[in-house]
JSON list of C-alpha atoms in Angstrom, two decimals:
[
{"chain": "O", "resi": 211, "resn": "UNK", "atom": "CA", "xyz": [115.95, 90.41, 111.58]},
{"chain": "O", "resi": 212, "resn": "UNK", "atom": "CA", "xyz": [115.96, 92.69, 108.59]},
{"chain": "O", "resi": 213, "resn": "UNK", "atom": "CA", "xyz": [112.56, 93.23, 107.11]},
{"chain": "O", "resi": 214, "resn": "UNK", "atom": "CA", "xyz": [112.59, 92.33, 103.02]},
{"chain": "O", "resi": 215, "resn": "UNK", "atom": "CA", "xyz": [110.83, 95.70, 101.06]},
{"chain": "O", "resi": 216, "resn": "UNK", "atom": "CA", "xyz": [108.64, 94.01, 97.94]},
{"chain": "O", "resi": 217, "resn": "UNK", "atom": "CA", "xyz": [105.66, 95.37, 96.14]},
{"chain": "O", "resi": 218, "resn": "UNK", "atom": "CA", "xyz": [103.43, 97.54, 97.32]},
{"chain": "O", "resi": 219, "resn": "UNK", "atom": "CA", "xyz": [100.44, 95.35, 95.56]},
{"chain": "O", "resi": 220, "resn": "UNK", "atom": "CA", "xyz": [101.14, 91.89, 93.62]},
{"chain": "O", "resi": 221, "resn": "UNK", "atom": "CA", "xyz": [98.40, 89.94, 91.59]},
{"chain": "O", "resi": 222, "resn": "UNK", "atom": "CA", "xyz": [99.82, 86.55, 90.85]},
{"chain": "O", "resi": 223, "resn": "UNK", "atom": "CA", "xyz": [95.97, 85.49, 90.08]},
{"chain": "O", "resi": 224, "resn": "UNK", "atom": "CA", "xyz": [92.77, 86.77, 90.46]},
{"chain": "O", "resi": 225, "resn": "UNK", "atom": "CA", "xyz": [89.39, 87.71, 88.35]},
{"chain": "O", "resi": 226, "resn": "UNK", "atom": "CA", "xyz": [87.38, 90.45, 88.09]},
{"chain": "O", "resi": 227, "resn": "UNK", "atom": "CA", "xyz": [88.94, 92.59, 90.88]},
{"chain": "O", "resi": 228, "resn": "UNK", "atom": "CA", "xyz": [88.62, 96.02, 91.66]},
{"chain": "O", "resi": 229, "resn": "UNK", "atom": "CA", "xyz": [91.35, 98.35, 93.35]},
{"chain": "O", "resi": 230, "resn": "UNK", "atom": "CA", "xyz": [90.21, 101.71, 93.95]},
{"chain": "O", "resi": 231, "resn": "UNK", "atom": "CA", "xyz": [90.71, 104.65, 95.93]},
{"chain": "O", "resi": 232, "resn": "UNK", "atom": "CA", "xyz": [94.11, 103.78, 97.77]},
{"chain": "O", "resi": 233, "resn": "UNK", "atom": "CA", "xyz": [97.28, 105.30, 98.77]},
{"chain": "O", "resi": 234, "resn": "UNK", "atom": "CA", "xyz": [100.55, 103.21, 97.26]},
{"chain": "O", "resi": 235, "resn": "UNK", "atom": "CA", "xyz": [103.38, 104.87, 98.84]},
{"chain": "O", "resi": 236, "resn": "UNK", "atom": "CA", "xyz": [107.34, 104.49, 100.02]},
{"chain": "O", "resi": 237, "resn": "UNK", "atom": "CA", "xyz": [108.54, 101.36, 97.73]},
{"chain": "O", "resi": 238, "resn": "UNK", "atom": "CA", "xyz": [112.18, 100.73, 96.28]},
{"chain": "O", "resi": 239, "resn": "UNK", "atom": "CA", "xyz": [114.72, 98.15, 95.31]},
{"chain": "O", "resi": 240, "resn": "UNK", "atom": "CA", "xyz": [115.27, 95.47, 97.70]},
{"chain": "O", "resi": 241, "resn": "UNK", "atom": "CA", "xyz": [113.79, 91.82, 97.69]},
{"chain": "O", "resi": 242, "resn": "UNK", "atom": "CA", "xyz": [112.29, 92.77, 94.02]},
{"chain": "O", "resi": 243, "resn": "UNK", "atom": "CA", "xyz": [112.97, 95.62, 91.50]},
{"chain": "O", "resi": 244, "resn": "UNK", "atom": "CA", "xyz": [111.37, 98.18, 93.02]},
{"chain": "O", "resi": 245, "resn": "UNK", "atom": "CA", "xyz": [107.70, 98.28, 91.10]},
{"chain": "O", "resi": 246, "resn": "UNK", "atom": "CA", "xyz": [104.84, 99.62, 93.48]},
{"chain": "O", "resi": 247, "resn": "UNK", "atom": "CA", "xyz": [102.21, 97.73, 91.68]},
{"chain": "O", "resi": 248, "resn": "UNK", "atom": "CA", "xyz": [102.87, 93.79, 90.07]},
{"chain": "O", "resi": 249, "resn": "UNK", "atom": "CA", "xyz": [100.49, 91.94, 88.00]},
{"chain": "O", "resi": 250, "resn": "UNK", "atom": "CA", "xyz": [101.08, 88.66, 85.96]},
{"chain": "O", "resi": 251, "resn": "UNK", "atom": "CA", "xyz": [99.58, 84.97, 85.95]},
{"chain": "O", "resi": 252, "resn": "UNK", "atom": "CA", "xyz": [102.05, 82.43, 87.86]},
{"chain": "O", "resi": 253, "resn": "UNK", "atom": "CA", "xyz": [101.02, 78.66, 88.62]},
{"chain": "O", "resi": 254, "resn": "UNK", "atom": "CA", "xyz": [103.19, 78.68, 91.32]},
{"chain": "O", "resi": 255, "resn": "UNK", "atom": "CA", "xyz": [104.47, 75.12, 92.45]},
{"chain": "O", "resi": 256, "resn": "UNK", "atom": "CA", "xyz": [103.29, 73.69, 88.70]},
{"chain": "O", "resi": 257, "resn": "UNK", "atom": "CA", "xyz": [99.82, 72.49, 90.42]},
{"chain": "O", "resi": 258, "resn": "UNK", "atom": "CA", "xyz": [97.01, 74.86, 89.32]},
{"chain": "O", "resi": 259, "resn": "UNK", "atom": "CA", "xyz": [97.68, 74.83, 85.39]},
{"chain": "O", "resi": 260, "resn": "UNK", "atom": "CA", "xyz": [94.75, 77.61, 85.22]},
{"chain": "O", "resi": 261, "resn": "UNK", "atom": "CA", "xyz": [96.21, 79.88, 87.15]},
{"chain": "O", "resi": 262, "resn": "UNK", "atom": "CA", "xyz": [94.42, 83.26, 85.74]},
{"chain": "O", "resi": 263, "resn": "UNK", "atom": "CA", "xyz": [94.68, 87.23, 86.41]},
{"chain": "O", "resi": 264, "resn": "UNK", "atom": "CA", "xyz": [92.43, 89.02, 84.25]},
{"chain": "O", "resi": 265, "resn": "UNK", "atom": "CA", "xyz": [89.19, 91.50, 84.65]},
{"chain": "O", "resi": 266, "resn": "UNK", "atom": "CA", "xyz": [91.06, 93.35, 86.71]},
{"chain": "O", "resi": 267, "resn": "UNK", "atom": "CA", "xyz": [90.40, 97.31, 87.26]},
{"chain": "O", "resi": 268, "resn": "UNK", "atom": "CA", "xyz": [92.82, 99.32, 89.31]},
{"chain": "O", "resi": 269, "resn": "UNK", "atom": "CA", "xyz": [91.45, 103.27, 89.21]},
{"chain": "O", "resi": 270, "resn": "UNK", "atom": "CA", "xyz": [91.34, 106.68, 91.40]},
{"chain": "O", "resi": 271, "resn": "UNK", "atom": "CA", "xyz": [94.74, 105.37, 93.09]},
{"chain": "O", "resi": 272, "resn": "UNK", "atom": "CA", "xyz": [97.88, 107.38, 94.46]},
{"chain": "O", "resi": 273, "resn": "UNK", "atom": "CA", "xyz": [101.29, 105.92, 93.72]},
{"chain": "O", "resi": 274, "resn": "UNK", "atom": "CA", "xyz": [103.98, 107.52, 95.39]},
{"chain": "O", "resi": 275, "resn": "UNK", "atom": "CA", "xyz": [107.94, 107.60, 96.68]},
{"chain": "O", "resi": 276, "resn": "UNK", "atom": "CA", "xyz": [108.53, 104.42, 94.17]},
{"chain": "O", "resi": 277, "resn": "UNK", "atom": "CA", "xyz": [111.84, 103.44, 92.53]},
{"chain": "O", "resi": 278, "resn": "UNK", "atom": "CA", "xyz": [109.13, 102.59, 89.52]},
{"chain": "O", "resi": 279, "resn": "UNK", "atom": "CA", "xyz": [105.84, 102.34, 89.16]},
{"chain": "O", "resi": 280, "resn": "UNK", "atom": "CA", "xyz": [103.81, 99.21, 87.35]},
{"chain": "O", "resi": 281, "resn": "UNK", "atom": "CA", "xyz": [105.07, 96.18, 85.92]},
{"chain": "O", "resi": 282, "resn": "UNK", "atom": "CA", "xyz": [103.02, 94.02, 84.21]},
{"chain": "O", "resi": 283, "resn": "UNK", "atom": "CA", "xyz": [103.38, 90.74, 82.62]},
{"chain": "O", "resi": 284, "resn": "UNK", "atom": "CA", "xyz": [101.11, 87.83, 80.77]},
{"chain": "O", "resi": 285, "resn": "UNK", "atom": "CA", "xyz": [102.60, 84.69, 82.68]},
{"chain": "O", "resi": 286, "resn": "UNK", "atom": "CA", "xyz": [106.73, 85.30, 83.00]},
{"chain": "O", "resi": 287, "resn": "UNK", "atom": "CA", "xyz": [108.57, 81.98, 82.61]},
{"chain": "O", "resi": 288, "resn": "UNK", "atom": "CA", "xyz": [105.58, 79.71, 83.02]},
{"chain": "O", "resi": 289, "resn": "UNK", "atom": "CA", "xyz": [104.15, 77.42, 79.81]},
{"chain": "O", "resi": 290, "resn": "UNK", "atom": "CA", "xyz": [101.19, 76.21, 82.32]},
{"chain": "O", "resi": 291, "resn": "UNK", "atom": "CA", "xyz": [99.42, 79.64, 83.36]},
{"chain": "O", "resi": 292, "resn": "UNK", "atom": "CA", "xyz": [96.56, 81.62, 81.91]},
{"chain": "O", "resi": 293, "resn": "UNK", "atom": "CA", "xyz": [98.21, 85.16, 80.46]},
{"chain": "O", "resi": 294, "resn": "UNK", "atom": "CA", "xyz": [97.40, 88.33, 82.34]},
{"chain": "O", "resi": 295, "resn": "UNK", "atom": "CA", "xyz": [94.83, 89.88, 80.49]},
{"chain": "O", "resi": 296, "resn": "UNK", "atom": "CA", "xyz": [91.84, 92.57, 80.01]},
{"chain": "O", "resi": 297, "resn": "UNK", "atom": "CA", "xyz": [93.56, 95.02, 82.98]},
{"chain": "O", "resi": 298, "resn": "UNK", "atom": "CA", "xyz": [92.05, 98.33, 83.03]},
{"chain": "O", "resi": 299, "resn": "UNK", "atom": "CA", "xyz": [94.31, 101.47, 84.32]},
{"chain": "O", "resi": 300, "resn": "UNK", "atom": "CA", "xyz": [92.27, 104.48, 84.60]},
{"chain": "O", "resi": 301, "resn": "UNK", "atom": "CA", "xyz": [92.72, 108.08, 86.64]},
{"chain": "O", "resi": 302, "resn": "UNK", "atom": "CA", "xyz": [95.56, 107.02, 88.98]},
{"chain": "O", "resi": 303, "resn": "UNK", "atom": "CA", "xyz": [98.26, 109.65, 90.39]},
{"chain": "O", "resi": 304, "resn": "UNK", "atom": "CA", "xyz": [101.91, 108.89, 89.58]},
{"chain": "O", "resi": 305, "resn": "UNK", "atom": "CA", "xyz": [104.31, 110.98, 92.14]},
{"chain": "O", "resi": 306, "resn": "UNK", "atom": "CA", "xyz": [107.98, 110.96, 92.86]},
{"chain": "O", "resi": 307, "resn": "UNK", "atom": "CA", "xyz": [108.69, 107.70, 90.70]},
{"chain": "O", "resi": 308, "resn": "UNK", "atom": "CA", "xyz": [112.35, 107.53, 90.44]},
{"chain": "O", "resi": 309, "resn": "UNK", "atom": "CA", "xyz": [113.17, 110.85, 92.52]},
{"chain": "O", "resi": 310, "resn": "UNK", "atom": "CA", "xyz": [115.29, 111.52, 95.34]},
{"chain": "O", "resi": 311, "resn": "UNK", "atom": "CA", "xyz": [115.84, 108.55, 97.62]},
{"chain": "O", "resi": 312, "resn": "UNK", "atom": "CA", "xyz": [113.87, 105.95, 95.28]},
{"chain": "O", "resi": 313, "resn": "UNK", "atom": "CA", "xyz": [116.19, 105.75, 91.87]},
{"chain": "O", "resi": 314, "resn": "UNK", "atom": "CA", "xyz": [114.51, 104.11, 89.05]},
{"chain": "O", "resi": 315, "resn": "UNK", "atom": "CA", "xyz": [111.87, 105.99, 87.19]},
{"chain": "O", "resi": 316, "resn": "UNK", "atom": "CA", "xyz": [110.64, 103.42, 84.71]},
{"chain": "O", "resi": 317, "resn": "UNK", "atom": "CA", "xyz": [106.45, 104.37, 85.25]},
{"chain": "O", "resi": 318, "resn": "UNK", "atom": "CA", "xyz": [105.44, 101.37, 83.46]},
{"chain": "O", "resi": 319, "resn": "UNK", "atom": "CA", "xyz": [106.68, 98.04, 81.90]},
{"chain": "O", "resi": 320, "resn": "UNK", "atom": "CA", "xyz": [104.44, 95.55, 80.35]},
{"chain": "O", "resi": 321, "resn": "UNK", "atom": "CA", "xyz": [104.70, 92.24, 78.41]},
{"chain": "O", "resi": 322, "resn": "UNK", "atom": "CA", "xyz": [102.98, 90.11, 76.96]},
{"chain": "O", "resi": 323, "resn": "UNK", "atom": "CA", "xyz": [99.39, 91.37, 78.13]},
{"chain": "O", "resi": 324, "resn": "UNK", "atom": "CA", "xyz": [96.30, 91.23, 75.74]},
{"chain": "O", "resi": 325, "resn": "UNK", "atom": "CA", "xyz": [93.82, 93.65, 76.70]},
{"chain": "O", "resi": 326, "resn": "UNK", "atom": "CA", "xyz": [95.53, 96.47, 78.16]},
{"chain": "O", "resi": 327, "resn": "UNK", "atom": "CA", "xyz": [94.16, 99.93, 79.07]},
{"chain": "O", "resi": 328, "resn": "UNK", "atom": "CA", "xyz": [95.99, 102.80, 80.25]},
{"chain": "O", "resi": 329, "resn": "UNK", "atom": "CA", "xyz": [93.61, 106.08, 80.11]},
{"chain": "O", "resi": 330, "resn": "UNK", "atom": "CA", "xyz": [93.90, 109.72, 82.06]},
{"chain": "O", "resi": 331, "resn": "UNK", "atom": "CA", "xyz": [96.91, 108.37, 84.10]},
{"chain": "O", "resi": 332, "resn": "UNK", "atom": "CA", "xyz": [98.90, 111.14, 85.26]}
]
């Protein structure tokens, strides 16, 4: 057995969350593009139309040794789920992304989110 790398952290749905104070580390392309951190709204299996991630507040985190770092994304490819929306990015620590061993570099990519904001990321 060969062990599949994914995300680091994935929201597929969720309210009023709170990640804080962690330590995202060694991610890259393998069973998924290589983002550390994945949010969006899926209704996975087409049974839970209201499917929802929003209210969510991700702050004081380290991200580091990612191919990339955030991807975010309303609902991709799904008419029946709530949009991503109101996600608050605030005082997180972006290192490596897209250096040395974990090629890449795109630090964020977002669609289709209402609500969105980014402040004192470095």
């Amino acid at each position: 057995g060969v062990w599949s790398i994914k995300n680091s952290f994935e929201l597929k749905l969720g309210q009023r969350i709170l990640v804080e104070a962690n330590v995202f580390e060694n991610n890259w392309p393998d069973a998924q593009d290589g983002f550390a951190i994945l949010m969006k709204s899926v209704n996975q299996g087409g049974g839970a139309p209201w499917s929802e991630t929003s209210d969510v507040t991700f702050r004081y985190n380290i991200l580091r040794n990612s191919a990339h770092g955030v991807n975010l994304a309303g609902a991709p490819g799904s008419k029946t789920a709530v949009p991503a929306h109101h996600l608050y990015f605030a005082h997180n620590v972006f290192e490596r992304i897209g250096d040395g061993s974990y090629k890449g570099g795109r630090m964020w990519q977002v669609s289709d989110i209402e609500r969105l904001t980014l402040e004192r990321n470095t």
